[in-house]
JSON list of C-alpha atoms and ligand atoms in Angstrom, two decimals:
[
{"chain": "A", "resi": 449, "resn": "MET", "atom": "CA", "xyz": [0.00, 0.00, 0.00]},
{"chain": "A", "resi": 450, "resn": "LYS", "atom": "CA", "xyz": [2.80, 2.39, 0.94]},
{"chain": "A", "resi": 451, "resn": "LYS", "atom": "CA", "xyz": [4.69, 1.45, -2.22]},
{"chain": "A", "resi": 452, "resn": "THR", "atom": "CA", "xyz": [1.67, 2.36, -4.27]},
{"chain": "A", "resi": 453, "resn": "ALA", "atom": "CA", "xyz": [1.49, 5.74, -2.56]},
{"chain": "A", "resi": 454, "resn": "GLU", "atom": "CA", "xyz": [5.22, 6.37, -3.19]},
{"chain": "A", "resi": 455, "resn": "PHE", "atom": "CA", "xyz": [4.82, 5.24, -6.75]},
{"chain": "A", "resi": 456, "resn": "LYS", "atom": "CA", "xyz": [1.88, 7.59, -7.15]},
{"chain": "A", "resi": 457, "resn": "GLN", "atom": "CA", "xyz": [3.89, 10.41, -5.57]},
{"chain": "A", "resi": 458, "resn": "GLY", "atom": "CA", "xyz": [6.80, 9.59, -7.87]},
{"chain": "A", "resi": 459, "resn": "LYS", "atom": "CA", "xyz": [4.49, 9.49, -10.83]},
{"chain": "A", "resi": 460, "resn": "LEU", "atom": "CA", "xyz": [3.01, 12.80, -9.70]},
{"chain": "A", "resi": 461, "resn": "ALA", "atom": "CA", "xyz": [6.51, 14.27, -9.39]},
{"chain": "A", "resi": 462, "resn": "VAL", "atom": "CA", "xyz": [7.35, 13.16, -12.90]},
{"chain": "A", "resi": 463, "resn": "ASP", "atom": "CA", "xyz": [4.07, 14.47, -14.20]},
{"chain": "A", "resi": 464, "resn": "ARG", "atom": "CA", "xyz": [4.66, 17.80, -12.47]},
{"chain": "A", "resi": 465, "resn": "ARG", "atom": "CA", "xyz": [8.17, 18.04, -13.94]},
{"chain": "A", "resi": 466, "resn": "GLN", "atom": "CA", "xyz": [6.88, 17.15, -17.38]},
{"chain": "A", "resi": 467, "resn": "PHE", "atom": "CA", "xyz": [4.10, 19.66, -16.93]},
{"chain": "A", "resi": 468, "resn": "LEU", "atom": "CA", "xyz": [6.50, 22.43, -15.92]},
{"chain": "A", "resi": 469, "resn": "GLU", "atom": "CA", "xyz": [8.87, 21.59, -18.78]},
{"chain": "A", "resi": 470, "resn": "LYS", "atom": "CA", "xyz": [6.05, 21.54, -21.26]},
{"chain": "A", "resi": 471, "resn": "SER", "atom": "CA", "xyz": [4.38, 24.65, -19.89]},
{"chain": "A", "resi": 472, "resn": "GLY", "atom": "CA", "xyz": [7.75, 26.41, -19.93]},
{"chain": "A", "resi": 473, "resn": "MET", "atom": "CA", "xyz": [8.15, 25.49, -23.58]},
{"chain": "A", "resi": 474, "resn": "VAL", "atom": "CA", "xyz": [4.63, 26.66, -24.27]},
{"chain": "A", "resi": 475, "resn": "SER", "atom": "CA", "xyz": [5.35, 29.93, -22.45]},
{"chain": "A", "resi": 476, "resn": "CYS", "atom": "CA", "xyz": [8.53, 30.42, -24.45]},
{"chain": "A", "resi": 477, "resn": "MET", "atom": "CA", "xyz": [6.69, 29.63, -27.64]},
{"chain": "A", "resi": 478, "resn": "ALA", "atom": "CA", "xyz": [3.90, 31.99, -26.62]},
{"chain": "A", "resi": 479, "resn": "LEU", "atom": "CA", "xyz": [6.40, 34.77, -25.89]},
{"chain": "A", "resi": 480, "resn": "PHE", "atom": "CA", "xyz": [8.28, 34.08, -29.09]},
{"chain": "A", "resi": 481, "resn": "GLY", "atom": "CA", "xyz": [5.02, 33.97, -30.96]},
{"chain": "A", "resi": 482, "resn": "LEU", "atom": "CA", "xyz": [3.90, 37.22, -29.37]},
{"chain": "A", "resi": 483, "resn": "GLY", "atom": "CA", "xyz": [7.20, 38.83, -30.26]},
{"chain": "A", "resi": 484, "resn": "PHE", "atom": "CA", "xyz": [6.90, 37.50, -33.77]},
{"chain": "A", "resi": 485, "resn": "PHE", "atom": "CA", "xyz": [3.33, 38.71, -34.01]},
{"chain": "A", "resi": 486, "resn": "THR", "atom": "CA", "xyz": [4.30, 42.09, -32.62]},
{"chain": "A", "resi": 487, "resn": "SER", "atom": "CA", "xyz": [7.14, 42.43, -35.07]},
{"chain": "A", "resi": 488, "resn": "CYS", "atom": "CA", "xyz": [4.79, 41.40, -37.85]},
{"chain": "A", "resi": 489, "resn": "THR", "atom": "CA", "xyz": [2.30, 44.05, -36.88]},
{"chain": "A", "resi": 490, "resn": "GLU", "atom": "CA", "xyz": [5.10, 46.61, -36.66]},
{"chain": "A", "resi": 491, "resn": "GLU", "atom": "CA", "xyz": [6.07, 45.66, -40.20]},
{"chain": "A", "resi": 492, "resn": "GLU", "atom": "CA", "xyz": [2.56, 46.53, -41.29]},
{"chain": "A", "resi": 493, "resn": "ASP", "atom": "CA", "xyz": [2.99, 50.16, -40.22]},
{"chain": "A", "resi": 494, "resn": "PRO", "atom": "CA", "xyz": [1.80, 51.88, -43.34]},
{"chain": "A", "resi": 495, "resn": "MET", "atom": "CA", "xyz": [4.85, 53.68, -44.63]},
{"chain": "A", "resi": 496, "resn": "PRO", "atom": "CA", "xyz": [3.74, 55.76, -47.56]},
{"chain": "A", "resi": 497, "resn": "ASP", "atom": "CA", "xyz": [4.60, 54.06, -50.79]},
{"chain": "A", "resi": 498, "resn": "PRO", "atom": "CA", "xyz": [6.41, 56.73, -52.78]},
{"chain": "A", "resi": 499, "resn": "ASP", "atom": "CA", "xyz": [5.25, 55.16, -56.01]},
{"chain": "A", "resi": 500, "resn": "ALA", "atom": "CA", "xyz": [1.63, 54.67, -55.05]},
{"chain": "A", "resi": 501, "resn": "GLY", "atom": "CA", "xyz": [0.25, 57.18, -57.50]},
{"chain": "A", "resi": 502, "resn": "ASN", "atom": "CA", "xyz": [-1.64, 56.27, -60.60]},
{"chain": "A", "resi": 503, "resn": "GLY", "atom": "CA", "xyz": [1.30, 54.92, -62.49]},
{"chain": "A", "resi": 504, "resn": "GLY", "atom": "CA", "xyz": [3.75, 57.57, -61.40]},
{"chain": "A", "resi": 505, "resn": "GLY", "atom": "CA", "xyz": [6.45, 55.32, -60.07]},
{"chain": "A", "resi": 506, "resn": "ALA", "atom": "CA", "xyz": [9.97, 54.43, -60.94]},
{"chain": "A", "resi": 507, "resn": "GLY", "atom": "CA", "xyz": [10.04, 51.86, -63.67]},
{"chain": "A", "resi": 508, "resn": "ASN", "atom": "CA", "xyz": [7.43, 53.70, -65.68]},
{"chain": "A", "resi": 509, "resn": "GLY", "atom": "CA", "xyz": [9.95, 55.89, -67.37]},
{"chain": "A", "resi": 510, "resn": "ILE", "atom": "CA", "xyz": [9.84, 58.41, -64.55]},
{"chain": "A", "resi": 511, "resn": "GLN", "atom": "CA", "xyz": [12.95, 59.67, -62.80]},
{"chain": "A", "resi": 512, "resn": "VAL", "atom": "CA", "xyz": [12.73, 61.90, -59.76]},
{"chain": "A", "resi": 513, "resn": "THR", "atom": "CA", "xyz": [15.52, 64.01, -58.36]},
{"chain": "A", "resi": 514, "resn": "GLN", "atom": "CA", "xyz": [15.37, 66.94, -55.96]},
{"chain": "A", "resi": 515, "resn": "GLN", "atom": "CA", "xyz": [15.56, 69.34, -58.88]},
{"chain": "A", "resi": 516, "resn": "ALA", "atom": "CA", "xyz": [13.37, 67.72, -61.51]},
{"chain": "A", "resi": 517, "resn": "VAL", "atom": "CA", "xyz": [11.04, 64.99, -62.64]},
{"chain": "A", "resi": 518, "resn": "GLN", "atom": "CA", "xyz": [11.76, 63.44, -66.00]},
{"chain": "A", "resi": 519, "resn": "ILE", "atom": "CA", "xyz": [9.06, 61.51, -67.77]},
{"chain": "A", "resi": 520, "resn": "ASP", "atom": "CA", "xyz": [9.51, 59.33, -70.82]},
{"chain": "A", "resi": 521, "resn": "LEU", "atom": "CA", "xyz": [6.19, 59.94, -72.57]},
{"chain": "A", "resi": 522, "resn": "ASP", "atom": "CA", "xyz": [6.77, 56.89, -74.73]},
{"chain": "A", "resi": 523, "resn": "ARG", "atom": "CA", "xyz": [6.41, 54.75, -71.61]},
{"chain": "A", "resi": 524, "resn": "ASN", "atom": "CA", "xyz": [3.49, 56.59, -70.01]},
{"chain": "A", "resi": 525, "resn": "GLU", "atom": "CA", "xyz": [0.23, 56.03, -71.79]},
{"chain": "A", "resi": 526, "resn": "ALA", "atom": "CA", "xyz": [-1.59, 57.95, -69.05]},
{"chain": "A", "resi": 527, "resn": "LEU", "atom": "CA", "xyz": [-0.20, 61.17, -70.50]},
{"chain": "A", "resi": 528, "resn": "ALA", "atom": "CA", "xyz": [-0.54, 60.23, -74.16]},
{"chain": "A", "resi": 529, "resn": "SER", "atom": "CA", "xyz": [-3.78, 62.07, -74.81]},
{"chain": "A", "resi": 530, "resn": "SER", "atom": "CA", "xyz": [-5.53, 65.20, -73.62]},
{"chain": "A", "resi": 531, "resn": "GLY", "atom": "CA", "xyz": [-7.12, 64.60, -70.23]},
{"chain": "A", "resi": 532, "resn": "GLY", "atom": "CA", "xyz": [-4.44, 62.12, -69.23]},
{"chain": "A", "resi": 533, "resn": "TRP", "atom": "CA", "xyz": [-2.78, 62.83, -65.93]},
{"chain": "A", "resi": 534, "resn": "LEU", "atom": "CA", "xyz": [-0.45, 61.43, -63.32]},
{"chain": "A", "resi": 535, "resn": "LEU", "atom": "CA", "xyz": [0.07, 61.86, -59.62]},
{"chain": "A", "resi": 536, "resn": "ILE", "atom": "CA", "xyz": [3.77, 61.34, -59.02]},
{"chain": "A", "resi": 537, "resn": "THR", "atom": "CA", "xyz": [3.73, 60.76, -55.29]},
{"chain": "A", "resi": 538, "resn": "GLN", "atom": "CA", "xyz": [7.49, 60.53, -54.92]},
{"chain": "A", "resi": 539, "resn": "ALA", "atom": "CA", "xyz": [7.83, 64.12, -56.10]},
{"chain": "A", "resi": 540, "resn": "ARG", "atom": "CA", "xyz": [4.40, 65.29, -54.92]},
{"chain": "A", "resi": 541, "resn": "VAL", "atom": "CA", "xyz": [3.57, 66.43, -58.41]},
{"chain": "A", "resi": 542, "resn": "LEU", "atom": "CA", "xyz": [0.46, 66.38, -60.55]},
{"chain": "A", "resi": 543, "resn": "VAL", "atom": "CA", "xyz": [0.99, 66.49, -64.30]},
{"chain": "A", "resi": 544, "resn": "VAL", "atom": "CA", "xyz": [-1.75, 66.70, -66.88]},
{"chain": "A", "resi": 545, "resn": "ASN", "atom": "CA", "xyz": [-2.01, 66.73, -70.63]},
{"chain": "A", "resi": 546, "resn": "VAL", "atom": "CA", "xyz": [-4.26, 69.61, -71.73]},
{"chain": "A", "resi": 547, "resn": "ASN", "atom": "CA", "xyz": [-4.70, 69.50, -75.49]},
{"chain": "A", "resi": 548, "resn": "GLY", "atom": "CA", "xyz": [-1.11, 68.38, -75.95]},
{"chain": "A", "resi": 549, "resn": "GLN", "atom": "CA", "xyz": [0.34, 70.88, -73.51]},
{"chain": "A", "resi": 550, "resn": "PHE", "atom": "CA", "xyz": [1.60, 69.66, -70.16]},
{"chain": "A", "resi": 551, "resn": "ASN", "atom": "CA", "xyz": [0.97, 71.39, -66.87]},
{"chain": "A", "resi": 552, "resn": "ALA", "atom": "CA", "xyz": [2.60, 70.39, -63.62]},
{"chain": "A", "resi": 553, "resn": "LEU", "atom": "CA", "xyz": [1.39, 71.37, -60.17]},
{"chain": "A", "resi": 554, "resn": "THR", "atom": "CA", "xyz": [2.27, 70.51, -56.64]},
{"chain": "A", "resi": 555, "resn": "SER", "atom": "CA", "xyz": [0.09, 67.73, -55.27]},
{"chain": "A", "resi": 556, "resn": "VAL", "atom": "CA", "xyz": [0.19, 69.33, -51.82]},
{"chain": "A", "resi": 557, "resn": "CYS", "atom": "CA", "xyz": [-3.26, 70.80, -51.39]},
{"chain": "A", "resi": 558, "resn": "THR", "atom": "CA", "xyz": [-3.20, 74.35, -50.08]},
{"chain": "A", "resi": 559, "resn": "HIS", "atom": "CA", "xyz": [-6.09, 73.67, -47.74]},
{"chain": "A", "resi": 560, "resn": "SER", "atom": "CA", "xyz": [-4.68, 71.09, -45.32]},
{"chain": "A", "resi": 561, "resn": "GLN", "atom": "CA", "xyz": [-1.72, 69.64, -47.21]},
{"chain": "A", "resi": 562, "resn": "CYS", "atom": "CA", "xyz": [-3.25, 66.35, -48.35]},
{"chain": "A", "resi": 563, "resn": "ASP", "atom": "CA", "xyz": [-0.92, 65.26, -51.11]},
{"chain": "A", "resi": 564, "resn": "ARG", "atom": "CA", "xyz": [-2.25, 62.10, -52.67]},
{"chain": "A", "resi": 565, "resn": "ASN", "atom": "CA", "xyz": [-6.04, 62.08, -52.71]},
{"chain": "A", "resi": 566, "resn": "TRP", "atom": "CA", "xyz": [-6.56, 63.51, -56.15]},
{"chain": "A", "resi": 567, "resn": "SER", "atom": "CA", "xyz": [-8.95, 62.86, -58.94]},
{"chain": "A", "resi": 568, "resn": "TYR", "atom": "CA", "xyz": [-9.25, 64.62, -62.26]},
{"chain": "A", "resi": 569, "resn": "GLY", "atom": "CA", "xyz": [-12.07, 65.28, -64.70]},
{"chain": "A", "resi": 570, "resn": "ASN", "atom": "CA", "xyz": [-13.43, 68.09, -66.89]},
{"chain": "A", "resi": 571, "resn": "GLU", "atom": "CA", "xyz": [-10.09, 69.89, -66.55]},
{"chain": "A", "resi": 572, "resn": "VAL", "atom": "CA", "xyz": [-10.45, 70.11, -62.79]},
{"chain": "A", "resi": 573, "resn": "PHE", "atom": "CA", "xyz": [-8.38, 68.45, -60.08]},
{"chain": "A", "resi": 574, "resn": "THR", "atom": "CA", "xyz": [-10.32, 67.52, -56.96]},
{"chain": "A", "resi": 575, "resn": "CYS", "atom": "CA", "xyz": [-8.72, 66.93, -53.60]},
{"chain": "A", "resi": 576, "resn": "SER", "atom": "CA", "xyz": [-10.97, 64.38, -51.96]},
{"chain": "A", "resi": 577, "resn": "CYS", "atom": "CA", "xyz": [-9.76, 65.23, -48.47]},
{"chain": "A", "resi": 578, "resn": "HIS", "atom": "CA", "xyz": [-12.25, 68.10, -48.24]},
{"chain": "A", "resi": 579, "resn": "GLY", "atom": "CA", "xyz": [-13.37, 68.68, -51.79]},
{"chain": "A", "resi": 580, "resn": "SER", "atom": "CA", "xyz": [-11.27, 71.62, -52.96]},
{"chain": "A", "resi": 581, "resn": "ARG", "atom": "CA", "xyz": [-11.08, 71.89, -56.73]},
{"chain": "A", "resi": 582, "resn": "PHE", "atom": "CA", "xyz": [-8.40, 73.45, -58.89]},
{"chain": "A", "resi": 583, "resn": "ASP", "atom": "CA", "xyz": [-8.10, 74.12, -62.59]},
{"chain": "A", "resi": 584, "resn": "THR", "atom": "CA", "xyz": [-5.19, 72.84, -64.66]},
{"chain": "A", "resi": 585, "resn": "ASN", "atom": "CA", "xyz": [-3.19, 75.98, -63.84]},
{"chain": "A", "resi": 586, "resn": "GLY", "atom": "CA", "xyz": [-3.67, 75.38, -60.13]},
{"chain": "A", "resi": 587, "resn": "GLN", "atom": "CA", "xyz": [-6.21, 78.18, -59.59]},
{"chain": "A", "resi": 588, "resn": "VAL", "atom": "CA", "xyz": [-8.92, 77.49, -57.03]},
{"chain": "A", "resi": 589, "resn": "VAL", "atom": "CA", "xyz": [-12.26, 76.61, -58.62]},
{"chain": "A", "resi": 590, "resn": "ASN", "atom": "CA", "xyz": [-13.90, 76.13, -55.25]},
{"chain": "A", "resi": 591, "resn": "GLY", "atom": "CA", "xyz": [-12.77, 75.73, -51.65]},
{"chain": "A", "resi": 592, "resn": "PRO", "atom": "CA", "xyz": [-12.35, 75.21, -48.89]},
{"chain": "A", "resi": 593, "resn": "ALA", "atom": "CA", "xyz": [-8.85, 75.92, -50.25]},
{"chain": "A", "resi": 594, "resn": "SER", "atom": "CA", "xyz": [-8.33, 79.61, -50.89]},
{"chain": "A", "resi": 595, "resn": "SER", "atom": "CA", "xyz": [-4.82, 79.58, -52.41]},
{"chain": "A", "resi": 596, "resn": "PRO", "atom": "CA", "xyz": [-3.73, 78.16, -55.76]},
{"chain": "A", "resi": 597, "resn": "LEU", "atom": "CA", "xyz": [-1.54, 75.11, -56.17]},
{"chain": "A", "resi": 598, "resn": "ARG", "atom": "CA", "xyz": [2.03, 75.96, -57.01]},
{"chain": "A", "resi": 599, "resn": "SER", "atom": "CA", "xyz": [2.79, 75.29, -60.66]},
{"chain": "A", "resi": 600, "resn": "TYR", "atom": "CA", "xyz": [6.11, 74.06, -62.04]},
{"chain": "A", "resi": 601, "resn": "GLY", "atom": "CA", "xyz": [7.85, 74.77, -65.29]},
{"chain": "A", "resi": 602, "resn": "VAL", "atom": "CA", "xyz": [7.57, 72.03, -67.90]},
{"chain": "A", "resi": 603, "resn": "SER", "atom": "CA", "xyz": [9.72, 71.55, -70.97]},
{"chain": "A", "resi": 604, "resn": "ARG", "atom": "CA", "xyz": [9.51, 68.90, -73.65]},
{"chain": "A", "resi": 605, "resn": "ASP", "atom": "CA", "xyz": [12.22, 67.43, -75.84]},
{"chain": "A", "resi": 606, "resn": "GLY", "atom": "CA", "xyz": [10.74, 64.77, -78.07]},
{"chain": "A", "resi": 607, "resn": "ASP", "atom": "CA", "xyz": [9.28, 62.11, -75.80]},
{"chain": "A", "resi": 608, "resn": "ASN", "atom": "CA", "xyz": [11.06, 63.47, -72.75]},
{"chain": "A", "resi": 609, "resn": "LEU", "atom": "CA", "xyz": [9.19, 65.74, -70.42]},
{"chain": "A", "resi": 610, "resn": "THR", "atom": "CA", "xyz": [11.07, 67.63, -67.74]},
{"chain": "A", "resi": 611, "resn": "ILE", "atom": "CA", "xyz": [9.33, 69.21, -64.79]},
{"chain": "A", "resi": 612, "resn": "SER", "atom": "CA", "xyz": [11.56, 71.67, -62.98]},
{"chain": "A", "resi": 613, "resn": "LEU", "atom": "CA", "xyz": [10.98, 71.57, -59.23]},
{"chain": "A", "resi": 614, "resn": "SER", "atom": "CA", "xyz": [13.16, 74.55, -58.37]},
{"chain": "B", "resi": 1062, "resn": "FES", "atom": "FE1", "xyz": [-7.41, 69.37, -49.92]},
{"chain": "B", "resi": 1062, "resn": "FES", "atom": "FE2", "xyz": [-8.61, 69.94, -47.62]},
{"chain": "B", "resi": 1062, "resn": "FES", "atom": "S1", "xyz": [-6.62, 69.18, -47.94]},
{"chain": "B", "resi": 1062, "resn": "FES", "atom": "S2", "xyz": [-9.40, 70.08, -49.63]}
]
């Protein structure tokens, strides 16, 4: 009878040790998993994608420097015809084809500085943050913005368009 009790105690001791070992492993795995999960969620922090515009990224024949944006029109169908436009997020520039002439404006709205929520139609840019509208020269069509968008000089050499940012 006593042997059975010792055996049971011994068995209990082994079970407890196994339990602690296993629970320790589970805890470590849980902590590791939590750390992994945390690092995964940190990775998801939405860093603005500099090329998230409507086609205005590197690899589309667009080169951005601090001084200028160069666009290979041969590689950008968006600008091929009148009414075509691009938001080049990396440079914070809007460029539009108006009857074969190209206008470039800052994409930083003068109302509250939204810089990438633009749409275009009927020769008007609309900032969807609060609805300000601007014509193709950057002049305010209706607010709440009260100041025009800055415009940039544009020159064309064959299929190469250069927007001067200075
Ligand atoms: Fe453009 Fe407010 S930031 S309308």
